[in-house]
Amino acid sequence: MNNLYSEDFEPSSSAAWKQKIQFELQGADYNKTLLKQTLEGISIKPFYHSDSFQKLNSTSKQNTAQLCEPINIDSEINANKKALFAIKNGANAIKFNVKNSFNSTILFDNLLNKNITFHFNFHFLNEVFLTELIQKLENEVVFYNIDIIGNLAKTGNWHSTISSDFNIIENLLKRNASTFILGINSNIYQNAGANNVQQIAYTLAHVNEYLTKFGANIASKIQFNFSIGSNFFFEIAKIKAFRYLYNLILQKYNISANAIIFCEPTKRNKTKIDLKTNIIRSTNECLSASIGGSNTVSTFLFDNLFTLNNTLSEKVSKNQLLILKKKCNIENIQNIAEEASYIESLSVQIAEKSLAIFKDIEKSGGFLSQLKNDTIQRKINENAQKEQTAFNNGTIVLTDIINLKKHNTNKPSKNKLKAGYKTLITPIIEKRLTEKLEH
Amino acid sequence: MRRKDFSDLKIDIQTEKKQSFEYEQSIAGNAPFLRGIYTSMFIQKPLKCKMVIDHNSPLKSNEIIKINLKKGYQDFILKFTSKNSSNGIKVNSVDDMCILLNDLPLNNISFTLNLDTTLNIPLIAIFLATSEELGFNNKQINFSIQHCIKNSIKKNNLTDTLFYLNKHVSQFETILFSTTFSEKNINFENTLAKLISNISNYIEVCLSKGLKIDNIAPKFSLSIELNGSPSNTIAQLRALRIVWSKLIKQYSPKLEESQALKIHITNSNSYLNTLSAVLGGAQSCITSKENFNLIEKETFITKTVDPFGGSNIIEEFTKKSANKIWNLITEIKNNNFKKEFNQNKTNKPKLRSKNILELSIDAAKKRIKLGEIFNIIEDIE
């Protein structure tokens, strides 16, 4: 059985492969024709062969992923209805985006004790409200994703003051040691235009502020929220690289922990042009997230981008969930990237570059310090500008917008985006690539 | 807590795989081609996005082709009506075909003639006669034929067709052999094994008529439906290429390319199937330009060959699938051999003085209609 191959065929090497390609190129430049440079400074080679195999020496493994539906709480009744509908269509996790405190009895009506995992994204920090909510949901698996540093980065301000914010977290952590209180909202960086290497480096530096402040015992009780972009294999490699690096920095605390990773499709490449194309983009991104080993994969909330009526909104939600669950089998494809030469090689390169940036940040006083002196914002802005320029000159393509671009010659704005209110630091603001074209 | 010093942290790189497979030492562009039939695959040879044209009226079909040429499509599958089905383009003569092909840049389009029933030589003849009448000589025409193995081919017809096309239509691409696939994926490997065994019978007929394997194998390809999850599909496409390569090697080809299997995907009209077709290294699929553009331009998936190569799961699936298909083919061939042996191989196909496709083209040019051409060649047989 095993010699089906060897009885007829000879093994061959990457050197032979390259030689054969060069022969066929008939003098054309190998690097120019066949290598693809990315903004991370990593080039995609035309082939990867097992004779130059390399991978991160990592032991952590993730076997099944949960499928999550994001829901804005506009009213408790509506949000509850949407959650029940999503569960019916295969979701086993729900993420609530919360702007104001809510009535938890109405919101969770019929949702408890059903083996559903809940995630929150709070736009405020209210200790009394949170304490009550934690009590109400004590028998459920819940990720509260409270991230005061992320909030500072995103809005430019602390919720209240630095000391009050940190005090509230300290109290919550003390009283609820086994609960997932903290989250690292790395999606802010991706959605503002940071590249994959920067995202990993900033996420590590970001979490290290909490580890330094609260101690490493919280390491396994933090959830990392990533946004996933369109470069299919880089996104898989990004998650693998992060898992490895998180444990590497934890070595300094003499502890190890499996990073808990939540992924959602990026907003950056979404357009207001064609809903169907955007659904395909987000499906693709969810597929990357789950192959990369994300613990939870979330669908995209199109209601924020398109004005969808209830029927269409439900249809889009159902369609996304069913495709991911039934057709992509996203809950069980975690291991297919294991030891694939290309993907493992990318993980190594991303990890090396991210670690170097992380070390720089730590050496210069840490993430908060670099946020305060605008370094992180400047670096993200630089990459975002590069991406925008590449989009404007056609190197980065969004396929549903090509026709629109022909009629629009707007140059990218070089001004920094500013929040419309007074801030302590420059906020890191989300920006989609096509915003200017859609005006 | 004091800030930790991370300056001495180092990444630990492992260069040995936990599991290794013999297949992994293979490269694309060399037999058995499991990683792909071209050395740099889609970077230089993009996947073809085919569109099915099947409007009953040749005039309407012609309009649809023109509209889609403007959208960037270049590859069309022309589905014609047949004895079994009234779905498709209704063409009975060179005049009808002239309407269908009117004003089309035939030298820049590739057509696949989907002949639902038996190898429809008169229709091929009408197609070639028409393109010549429209000012395109046989050397400029790029076309393929799709044939479902569930319908029998008269052995002489196949060899005559291949012989004529190899000689006169230099851009004749391939005969796509297809079959019917069951919905439920129960016997996917069995179906593929039967399909390949059938094709190997055709190869043997052609060889027995004096054609060389290097003129046969490169002109045969598979047209299949995808089944199952992306990981299964990727592995199955890789496995098919190994099996094909091994099969053709038995006929001692002089050219290595003869062992390269071209795979065409017919049910790829969803984004996911198109994705699987790309990840599995197929050559064409029936899909929308939008789906493929998104994969090509936005995801960077086509920038490297066989991106899942080396994955323990994919390699394991590939190995299992290749072994299963190969063993089934061996089994089928052994049974057939016994049957043929018992029948005593005396009734070899007779050689004909005139090529049947050539005769049909002559007839088509004389404005003889499809049905009558059928009668003429029937008499000859």
Tab-separated table of C-alpha atoms in Angstrom, chain A:
chain	number	residue	atom	x	y	z
A	1	MET	CA	0.000	0.000	0.000
A	2	ASN	CA	2.635	2.472	1.071
A	3	ASN	CA	4.787	2.135	-1.989
A	4	LEU	CA	2.064	3.327	-4.359
A	5	TYR	CA	4.257	6.360	-4.774
A	6	SER	CA	7.822	5.135	-4.424
A	7	GLU	CA	7.542	2.226	-6.849
A	8	ASP	CA	6.935	4.664	-9.684
A	9	PHE	CA	8.251	8.086	-8.744
A	10	GLU	CA	11.463	9.717	-7.631
A	11	PRO	CA	11.652	12.249	-4.791
A	12	SER	CA	12.616	15.784	-5.745
A	13	SER	CA	13.933	18.831	-3.905
A	14	SER	CA	13.174	22.523	-3.583
A	15	ALA	CA	16.410	23.258	-5.461
A	16	ALA	CA	15.154	21.208	-8.399
A	17	TRP	CA	11.795	22.953	-8.198
A	18	LYS	CA	13.331	26.404	-8.310
A	19	GLN	CA	15.589	25.383	-11.185
A	20	LYS	CA	12.640	24.080	-13.162
A	21	ILE	CA	10.701	27.304	-12.613
A	22	GLN	CA	13.703	29.403	-13.621
A	23	PHE	CA	14.126	27.369	-16.765
A	24	GLU	CA	10.497	27.949	-17.676
A	25	LEU	CA	10.766	31.684	-16.979
A	26	GLN	CA	13.135	31.939	-19.952
A	27	GLY	CA	15.122	34.801	-18.495
A	28	ALA	CA	12.274	36.665	-16.746
A	29	ASP	CA	13.154	37.796	-13.228
A	30	TYR	CA	12.249	35.153	-10.642
A	31	ASN	CA	11.759	37.583	-7.767
A	32	LYS	CA	9.696	40.075	-9.744
A	33	THR	CA	7.537	37.499	-11.464
A	34	LEU	CA	6.916	35.027	-8.697
A	35	LEU	CA	7.414	36.576	-5.282
A	36	LYS	CA	4.616	38.516	-3.631
A	37	GLN	CA	5.740	41.127	-1.101
A	38	THR	CA	3.325	41.968	1.694
A	39	LEU	CA	3.176	45.019	3.940
A	40	GLU	CA	4.519	42.902	6.787
A	41	GLY	CA	7.796	42.692	4.883
A	42	ILE	CA	7.239	38.995	4.240
A	43	SER	CA	7.408	37.625	0.717
A	44	ILE	CA	5.196	34.797	-0.430
A	45	LYS	CA	7.284	32.301	-2.376
A	46	PRO	CA	5.800	30.345	-5.281
A	47	PHE	CA	6.381	27.071	-3.447
A	48	TYR	CA	7.267	25.601	-0.069
A	49	HIS	CA	8.875	22.189	0.128
A	50	SER	CA	9.274	19.947	3.154
A	51	ASP	CA	13.055	19.869	2.724
A	52	SER	CA	13.198	23.405	4.114
A	53	PHE	CA	10.548	22.817	6.735
A	54	GLN	CA	10.412	25.010	9.809
A	55	LYS	CA	7.796	25.552	12.467
A	56	LEU	CA	7.383	27.133	15.860
A	57	ASN	CA	8.090	24.603	18.543
A	58	SER	CA	4.692	24.853	20.105
A	59	THR	CA	2.593	22.367	21.988
A	60	SER	CA	-0.701	24.192	22.375
A	61	LYS	CA	-3.549	22.853	20.352
A	62	GLN	CA	-7.150	23.839	19.859
A	63	ASN	CA	-9.555	21.228	18.622
A	64	THR	CA	-13.016	22.649	18.264
A	65	ALA	CA	-14.259	26.161	17.637
A	66	GLN	CA	-17.495	27.761	18.723
A	67	LEU	CA	-19.613	29.668	16.272
A	68	CYS	CA	-20.695	33.074	17.505
A	69	GLU	CA	-23.328	35.585	16.414
A	70	PRO	CA	-22.759	39.257	17.267
A	71	ILE	CA	-25.825	41.218	18.345
A	72	ASN	CA	-26.285	44.919	19.117
A	73	ILE	CA	-28.534	45.472	22.103
A	74	ASP	CA	-30.884	48.096	20.721
A	75	SER	CA	-33.685	46.759	22.891
A	76	GLU	CA	-33.508	43.780	25.241
A	77	ILE	CA	-36.518	42.107	23.612
A	78	ASN	CA	-35.118	42.396	20.085
A	79	ALA	CA	-31.657	41.284	21.104
A	80	ASN	CA	-33.123	38.285	22.923
A	81	LYS	CA	-35.144	37.357	19.856
A	82	LYS	CA	-32.079	37.620	17.625
A	83	ALA	CA	-30.049	35.451	20.004
A	84	LEU	CA	-32.689	32.717	20.020
A	85	PHE	CA	-32.873	32.841	16.232
A	86	ALA	CA	-29.077	32.529	15.906
A	87	ILE	CA	-28.971	29.568	18.281
A	88	LYS	CA	-31.678	27.879	16.263
A	89	ASN	CA	-29.451	28.285	13.197
A	90	GLY	CA	-26.385	26.735	14.768
A	91	ALA	CA	-24.676	29.444	16.830
A	92	ASN	CA	-23.359	28.206	20.171
A	93	ALA	CA	-22.006	31.548	21.290
A	94	ILE	CA	-23.517	35.036	21.337
A	95	LYS	CA	-21.673	38.324	21.550
A	96	PHE	CA	-23.647	41.299	22.823
A	97	ASN	CA	-22.466	44.790	21.933
A	98	VAL	CA	-23.586	46.940	24.854
A	99	LYS	CA	-23.801	50.732	24.850
A	100	ASN	CA	-25.886	51.175	28.020
A	101	SER	CA	-26.814	49.088	31.029
A	102	PHE	CA	-29.671	46.705	30.321
A	103	ASN	CA	-32.304	44.577	31.982
A	104	SER	CA	-30.621	41.190	32.160
A	105	THR	CA	-33.824	39.295	32.988
A	106	ILE	CA	-35.381	40.303	29.665
A	107	LEU	CA	-32.182	39.912	27.658
A	108	PHE	CA	-31.460	36.397	28.917
A	109	ASP	CA	-35.025	35.126	28.913
A	110	ASN	CA	-34.883	31.499	27.702
A	111	LEU	CA	-31.155	31.724	27.031
A	112	LEU	CA	-29.692	30.370	30.260
A	113	ASN	CA	-28.627	26.783	31.042
A	114	LYS	CA	-28.475	25.970	27.347
A	115	ASN	CA	-24.751	25.475	26.973
A	116	ILE	CA	-24.372	28.767	25.179
A	117	THR	CA	-21.241	30.853	25.693
A	118	PHE	CA	-21.758	34.607	26.092
A	119	HIS	CA	-19.360	37.353	25.086
A	120	PHE	CA	-19.729	41.051	25.835
A	121	ASN	CA	-18.346	44.182	24.329
A	122	PHE	CA	-19.078	47.010	26.793
A	123	HIS	CA	-18.781	50.655	25.827
A	124	PHE	CA	-18.814	51.701	29.487
A	125	LEU	CA	-17.417	50.611	32.852
A	126	ASN	CA	-19.915	50.407	35.705
A	127	GLU	CA	-18.837	48.332	38.674
A	128	VAL	CA	-22.271	47.960	40.240
A	129	PHE	CA	-23.904	46.915	36.993
A	130	LEU	CA	-21.124	44.461	36.182
A	131	THR	CA	-21.151	42.929	39.653
A	132	GLU	CA	-24.877	42.247	39.368
A	133	LEU	CA	-24.513	40.846	35.877
A	134	ILE	CA	-21.691	38.523	36.937
A	135	GLN	CA	-23.900	37.232	39.738
A	136	LYS	CA	-26.851	36.717	37.434
A	137	LEU	CA	-24.689	34.746	34.973
A	138	GLU	CA	-22.620	32.837	37.506
A	139	ASN	CA	-23.601	29.438	36.104
A	140	GLU	CA	-22.841	30.385	32.511
A	141	VAL	CA	-19.600	30.546	30.533
A	142	VAL	CA	-19.152	34.267	29.988
A	143	PHE	CA	-16.373	36.431	28.565
A	144	TYR	CA	-16.802	40.006	29.795
A	145	ASN	CA	-13.927	41.356	27.662
A	146	ILE	CA	-13.331	44.401	29.819
A	147	ASP	CA	-10.366	46.243	28.418
A	148	ILE	CA	-9.585	49.639	29.905
A	149	ILE	CA	-6.338	49.961	27.933
A	150	GLY	CA	-8.146	49.042	24.750
A	151	ASN	CA	-10.749	51.663	25.584
A	152	LEU	CA	-8.001	54.249	26.089
A	153	ALA	CA	-6.456	53.320	22.743
A	154	LYS	CA	-9.793	53.444	20.958
A	155	THR	CA	-11.359	56.548	22.509
A	156	GLY	CA	-8.298	58.438	23.709
A	157	ASN	CA	-9.631	58.540	27.281
A	158	TRP	CA	-9.946	56.356	30.348
A	159	HIS	CA	-13.535	55.485	31.214
A	160	SER	CA	-13.102	57.719	34.265
A	161	THR	CA	-9.501	58.111	35.469
A	162	ILE	CA	-6.530	55.782	35.299
A	163	SER	CA	-6.740	54.966	38.996
A	164	SER	CA	-10.497	54.536	39.098
A	165	ASP	CA	-10.431	52.290	35.979
A	166	PHE	CA	-7.669	50.098	37.378
A	167	ASN	CA	-9.387	49.953	40.786
A	168	ILE	CA	-12.606	48.693	39.323
A	169	ILE	CA	-10.755	45.945	37.445
A	170	GLU	CA	-8.792	45.005	40.518
A	171	ASN	CA	-12.009	44.668	42.531
A	172	LEU	CA	-13.720	42.635	39.847
A	173	LEU	CA	-10.733	40.320	39.486
A	174	LYS	CA	-10.478	39.810	43.238
A	175	ARG	CA	-14.110	38.913	43.673
A	176	ASN	CA	-14.352	36.746	40.545
A	177	ALA	CA	-11.050	34.930	40.230
A	178	SER	CA	-12.463	32.163	38.037
A	179	THR	CA	-14.380	34.453	35.684
A	180	PHE	CA	-13.119	35.736	32.325
A	181	ILE	CA	-13.180	39.420	33.192
A	182	LEU	CA	-10.480	40.834	30.961
A	183	GLY	CA	-10.259	40.930	27.195
A	184	ILE	CA	-7.629	42.320	24.866
A	185	ASN	CA	-9.343	44.093	21.991
A	186	SER	CA	-6.665	43.755	19.334
A	187	ASN	CA	-9.338	44.224	16.693
A	188	ILE	CA	-8.893	47.969	17.253
A	189	TYR	CA	-5.423	47.779	15.738
A	190	GLN	CA	-6.414	45.657	12.756
A	191	ASN	CA	-9.439	47.806	11.951
A	192	ALA	CA	-7.324	50.963	12.109
A	193	GLY	CA	-4.842	49.531	9.608
A	194	ALA	CA	-2.087	47.777	11.566
A	195	ASN	CA	-0.510	44.849	9.722
A	196	ASN	CA	-0.400	41.310	11.083
A	197	VAL	CA	3.054	41.652	12.625
A	198	GLN	CA	2.084	44.886	14.388
A	199	GLN	CA	-1.173	43.385	15.634
A	200	ILE	CA	0.632	40.513	17.327
A	201	ALA	CA	3.324	42.754	18.808
A	202	TYR	CA	0.777	45.295	20.126
A	203	THR	CA	-1.450	42.580	21.533
A	204	LEU	CA	1.457	41.098	23.474
A	205	ALA	CA	2.564	44.496	24.747
A	206	HIS	CA	-1.050	45.354	25.578
A	207	VAL	CA	-1.620	42.191	27.637
A	208	ASN	CA	1.745	42.585	29.290
A	209	GLU	CA	0.507	45.820	30.884
A	210	TYR	CA	-2.215	43.818	32.646
A	211	LEU	CA	0.204	41.023	33.593
A	212	THR	CA	2.574	43.588	35.072
A	213	LYS	CA	-0.219	45.267	36.992
A	214	PHE	CA	-2.301	42.289	38.137
A	215	GLY	CA	0.182	39.400	38.067
A	216	ALA	CA	0.406	36.422	35.749
A	217	ASN	CA	-2.252	34.350	37.498
A	218	ILE	CA	-4.784	36.056	35.266
A	219	ALA	CA	-2.984	34.781	32.143
A	220	SER	CA	-5.441	31.980	31.427
A	221	LYS	CA	-8.492	34.128	32.193
A	222	ILE	CA	-8.042	36.672	29.423
A	223	GLN	CA	-9.673	36.489	26.020
A	224	PHE	CA	-7.914	37.905	22.942
A	225	ASN	CA	-10.175	39.472	20.342
A	226	PHE	CA	-8.680	39.589	16.883
A	227	SER	CA	-10.024	40.883	13.620
A	228	ILE	CA	-9.261	38.717	10.646
A	229	GLY	CA	-8.309	40.204	7.297
A	230	SER	CA	-8.442	38.769	3.819
A	231	ASN	CA	-4.924	37.375	3.358
A	232	PHE	CA	-6.114	33.801	3.964
A	233	PHE	CA	-2.918	32.045	4.991
A	234	PHE	CA	-1.343	35.008	6.804
A	235	GLU	CA	-4.351	35.167	9.076
A	236	ILE	CA	-4.030	31.463	9.899
A	237	ALA	CA	-0.340	31.999	10.594
A	238	LYS	CA	-1.063	35.104	12.674
A	239	ILE	CA	-3.157	33.145	15.157
A	240	LYS	CA	-0.609	30.337	15.363
A	241	ALA	CA	2.216	32.826	15.881
A	242	PHE	CA	0.303	34.631	18.617
A	243	ARG	CA	-0.439	31.428	20.531
A	244	TYR	CA	3.237	30.590	20.489
A	245	LEU	CA	4.457	34.042	21.501
A	246	TYR	CA	1.970	34.412	24.332
A	247	ASN	CA	3.435	31.341	25.960
A	248	LEU	CA	6.928	32.523	25.212
A	249	ILE	CA	6.455	35.756	27.153
A	250	LEU	CA	4.665	33.878	29.933
A	251	GLN	CA	7.880	31.908	30.457
A	252	LYS	CA	9.217	35.078	32.081
A	253	TYR	CA	6.413	34.730	34.634
A	254	ASN	CA	7.116	31.018	35.083
A	255	ILE	CA	3.662	30.107	33.935
A	256	SER	CA	2.053	28.703	30.819
A	257	ALA	CA	-1.464	29.182	29.458
A	258	ASN	CA	-3.407	28.406	26.306
A	259	ALA	CA	-4.431	31.730	24.838
A	260	ILE	CA	-8.200	31.982	24.419
A	261	ILE	CA	-8.817	33.514	21.029
A	262	PHE	CA	-11.970	35.079	19.623
A	263	CYS	CA	-11.949	36.118	15.966
A	264	GLU	CA	-14.283	38.184	13.862
A	265	PRO	CA	-14.042	39.368	10.250
A	266	THR	CA	-12.342	42.715	9.769
A	267	LYS	CA	-14.279	45.877	8.941
A	268	ARG	CA	-11.375	47.254	6.990
A	269	ASN	CA	-12.065	45.642	3.613
A	270	LYS	CA	-15.857	45.721	3.855
A	271	THR	CA	-17.637	47.979	1.409
A	272	LYS	CA	-21.125	49.393	1.158
A	273	ILE	CA	-21.306	48.274	-2.461
A	274	ASP	CA	-22.296	44.650	-2.681
A	275	LEU	CA	-23.695	42.709	0.242
A	276	LYS	CA	-23.048	39.314	-1.353
A	277	THR	CA	-19.359	40.022	-1.971
A	278	ASN	CA	-19.019	41.192	1.610
A	279	ILE	CA	-20.626	38.008	2.908
A	280	ILE	CA	-18.116	35.985	0.878
A	281	ARG	CA	-15.286	38.067	2.342
A	282	SER	CA	-16.466	37.437	5.857
A	283	THR	CA	-16.985	33.696	5.230
A	284	ASN	CA	-13.457	33.512	3.951
A	285	GLU	CA	-12.152	35.290	7.023
A	286	CYS	CA	-14.087	33.011	9.369
A	287	LEU	CA	-12.596	30.027	7.575
A	288	SER	CA	-9.072	31.388	8.152
A	289	ALA	CA	-9.874	32.065	11.793
A	290	SER	CA	-11.026	28.553	12.449
A	291	ILE	CA	-8.185	26.875	10.542
A	292	GLY	CA	-5.805	29.082	12.536
A	293	GLY	CA	-7.208	27.602	15.731
A	294	SER	CA	-9.468	30.337	17.046
A	295	ASN	CA	-11.577	29.211	20.030
A	296	THR	CA	-14.534	31.225	18.841
A	297	VAL	CA	-15.324	32.386	15.333
A	298	SER	CA	-17.824	35.161	14.943
A	299	THR	CA	-19.894	36.081	11.928
A	300	PHE	CA	-19.934	39.696	10.707
A	301	LEU	CA	-22.608	42.126	11.772
A	302	PHE	CA	-23.735	43.608	8.477
A	303	ASP	CA	-26.460	45.672	10.148
A	304	ASN	CA	-23.750	48.201	11.044
A	305	LEU	CA	-22.752	48.690	7.413
A	306	PHE	CA	-25.865	48.129	5.341
A	307	THR	CA	-29.332	49.257	6.279
A	308	LEU	CA	-31.008	45.885	6.378
A	309	ASN	CA	-34.636	45.367	7.200
A	310	ASN	CA	-35.461	42.671	9.714
A	311	THR	CA	-36.189	39.982	7.158
A	312	LEU	CA	-32.986	40.544	5.230
A	313	SER	CA	-30.949	40.862	8.401
A	314	GLU	CA	-32.278	37.495	9.590
A	315	LYS	CA	-31.614	35.941	6.201
A	316	VAL	CA	-28.018	37.155	6.158
A	317	SER	CA	-27.448	35.928	9.704
A	318	LYS	CA	-28.929	32.497	8.980
A	319	ASN	CA	-27.031	32.181	5.713
A	320	GLN	CA	-23.669	32.975	7.334
A	321	LEU	CA	-24.191	30.576	10.229
A	322	LEU	CA	-25.368	27.688	8.059
A	323	ILE	CA	-22.529	28.008	5.550
A	324	LEU	CA	-19.910	28.148	8.282
A	325	LYS	CA	-21.364	25.274	10.229
A	326	LYS	CA	-22.531	22.881	7.535
A	327	LYS	CA	-20.452	23.621	4.463
A	328	CYS	CA	-17.177	24.814	5.964
A	329	ASN	CA	-17.419	22.580	8.995
A	330	ILE	CA	-15.594	25.339	10.857
A	331	GLU	CA	-15.973	23.707	14.232
A	332	ASN	CA	-13.713	20.829	13.222
A	333	ILE	CA	-11.119	21.976	10.738
A	334	GLN	CA	-8.656	23.323	13.278
A	335	ASN	CA	-5.876	20.909	12.544
A	336	ILE	CA	-5.648	20.990	8.789
A	337	ALA	CA	-2.885	23.604	8.830
A	338	GLU	CA	-0.739	21.474	11.146
A	339	GLU	CA	2.722	21.060	9.601
A	340	ALA	CA	1.745	22.534	6.226
A	341	SER	CA	5.103	23.896	5.035
A	342	TYR	CA	3.814	27.258	3.820
A	343	ILE	CA	1.694	28.078	6.847
A	344	GLU	CA	4.271	26.964	9.417
A	345	SER	CA	6.938	28.986	7.651
A	346	LEU	CA	4.705	32.077	7.722
A	347	SER	CA	4.070	31.604	11.443
A	348	VAL	CA	7.795	31.551	12.109
A	349	GLN	CA	8.369	34.739	10.110
A	350	ILE	CA	5.452	36.593	11.689
A	351	ALA	CA	6.528	35.471	15.172
A	352	GLU	CA	10.108	36.623	14.653
A	353	LYS	CA	9.113	40.045	13.418
A	354	SER	CA	6.441	40.528	16.086
A	355	LEU	CA	8.766	39.509	18.883
A	356	ALA	CA	11.316	42.108	17.755
A	357	ILE	CA	8.689	44.889	17.888
A	358	PHE	CA	7.393	43.654	21.244
A	359	LYS	CA	10.903	43.755	22.699
A	360	ASP	CA	11.351	47.323	21.428
A	361	ILE	CA	8.121	48.429	23.046
A	362	GLU	CA	9.055	46.815	26.362
A	363	LYS	CA	12.530	48.291	26.223
A	364	SER	CA	11.136	51.770	25.802
A	365	GLY	CA	8.842	51.498	28.814
A	366	GLY	CA	5.906	49.444	27.604
A	367	PHE	CA	2.689	49.788	25.669
A	368	LEU	CA	1.001	52.504	27.744
A	369	SER	CA	4.043	54.659	27.500
A	370	GLN	CA	4.154	54.238	23.706
A	371	LEU	CA	0.448	55.004	23.486
A	372	LYS	CA	0.928	58.168	25.498
A	373	ASN	CA	3.787	59.391	23.326
A	374	ASP	CA	1.878	58.585	20.137
A	375	THR	CA	4.339	55.962	18.855
A	376	ILE	CA	1.770	53.183	18.421
A	377	GLN	CA	-0.704	55.539	16.742
A	378	ARG	CA	2.015	56.808	14.383
A	379	LYS	CA	3.133	53.294	13.443
A	380	ILE	CA	-0.417	52.129	12.779
A	381	ASN	CA	-1.102	55.249	10.769
A	382	GLU	CA	2.004	54.672	8.675
A	383	ASN	CA	0.900	51.168	7.788
A	384	ALA	CA	-2.691	52.280	7.200
A	385	GLN	CA	-1.424	54.943	4.781
A	386	LYS	CA	0.683	52.373	2.950
A	387	GLU	CA	-2.378	50.166	2.646
A	388	GLN	CA	-4.535	53.065	1.489
A	389	THR	CA	-1.971	54.060	-1.135
A	390	ALA	CA	-1.745	50.453	-2.311
A	391	PHE	CA	-5.533	50.381	-2.547
A	392	ASN	CA	-5.679	53.689	-4.408
A	393	ASN	CA	-3.059	52.626	-6.929
A	394	GLY	CA	-4.604	49.209	-7.443
A	395	THR	CA	-2.011	47.014	-5.712
A	396	ILE	CA	-4.615	46.077	-3.122
A	397	VAL	CA	-7.875	45.244	-4.819
A	398	LEU	CA	-11.422	45.072	-3.525
A	399	THR	CA	-13.230	43.399	-6.366
A	400	ASP	CA	-16.673	44.935	-5.930
A	401	ILE	CA	-15.386	48.483	-6.027
A	402	ILE	CA	-13.319	48.487	-9.209
A	403	ASN	CA	-15.967	50.237	-11.311
A	404	LEU	CA	-16.624	52.830	-8.665
A	405	LYS	CA	-12.937	53.684	-8.406
A	406	LYS	CA	-12.681	54.491	-12.089
A	407	HIS	CA	-15.009	57.440	-11.552
A	408	ASN	CA	-13.369	58.705	-8.439
A	409	THR	CA	-9.969	60.277	-8.362
A	410	ASN	CA	-9.937	61.324	-4.722
A	411	LYS	CA	-6.499	61.314	-3.229
A	412	PRO	CA	-6.119	59.729	0.207
A	413	SER	CA	-6.260	62.150	3.064
A	414	LYS	CA	-2.937	62.625	4.762
A	415	ASN	CA	-4.451	64.276	7.812
A	416	LYS	CA	-4.642	62.307	10.957
A	417	LEU	CA	-8.125	61.361	11.897
A	418	LYS	CA	-9.297	63.165	14.949
A	419	ALA	CA	-12.017	62.327	17.392
A	420	GLY	CA	-14.698	64.961	17.743
A	421	TYR	CA	-14.020	65.462	21.456
A	422	LYS	CA	-11.147	66.280	23.797
A	423	THR	CA	-8.876	63.316	24.433
A	424	LEU	CA	-5.965	62.441	26.681
A	425	ILE	CA	-4.073	60.657	23.898
A	426	THR	CA	-4.594	60.378	20.144
A	427	PRO	CA	-7.277	57.703	19.677
A	428	ILE	CA	-6.740	54.808	17.286
A	429	ILE	CA	-9.658	55.145	14.917
A	430	GLU	CA	-11.144	52.410	12.751
A	431	LYS	CA	-11.150	53.174	9.076
A	432	ARG	CA	-12.384	51.186	6.115
A	433	LEU	CA	-10.358	51.326	2.885
A	434	THR	CA	-13.307	52.417	0.771
A	435	GLU	CA	-14.772	55.103	3.027
A	436	LYS	CA	-13.698	57.959	0.804
A	437	LEU	CA	-15.172	56.393	-2.304
A	438	GLU	CA	-18.557	55.797	-0.789
A	439	HIS	CA	-19.332	59.424	0.096
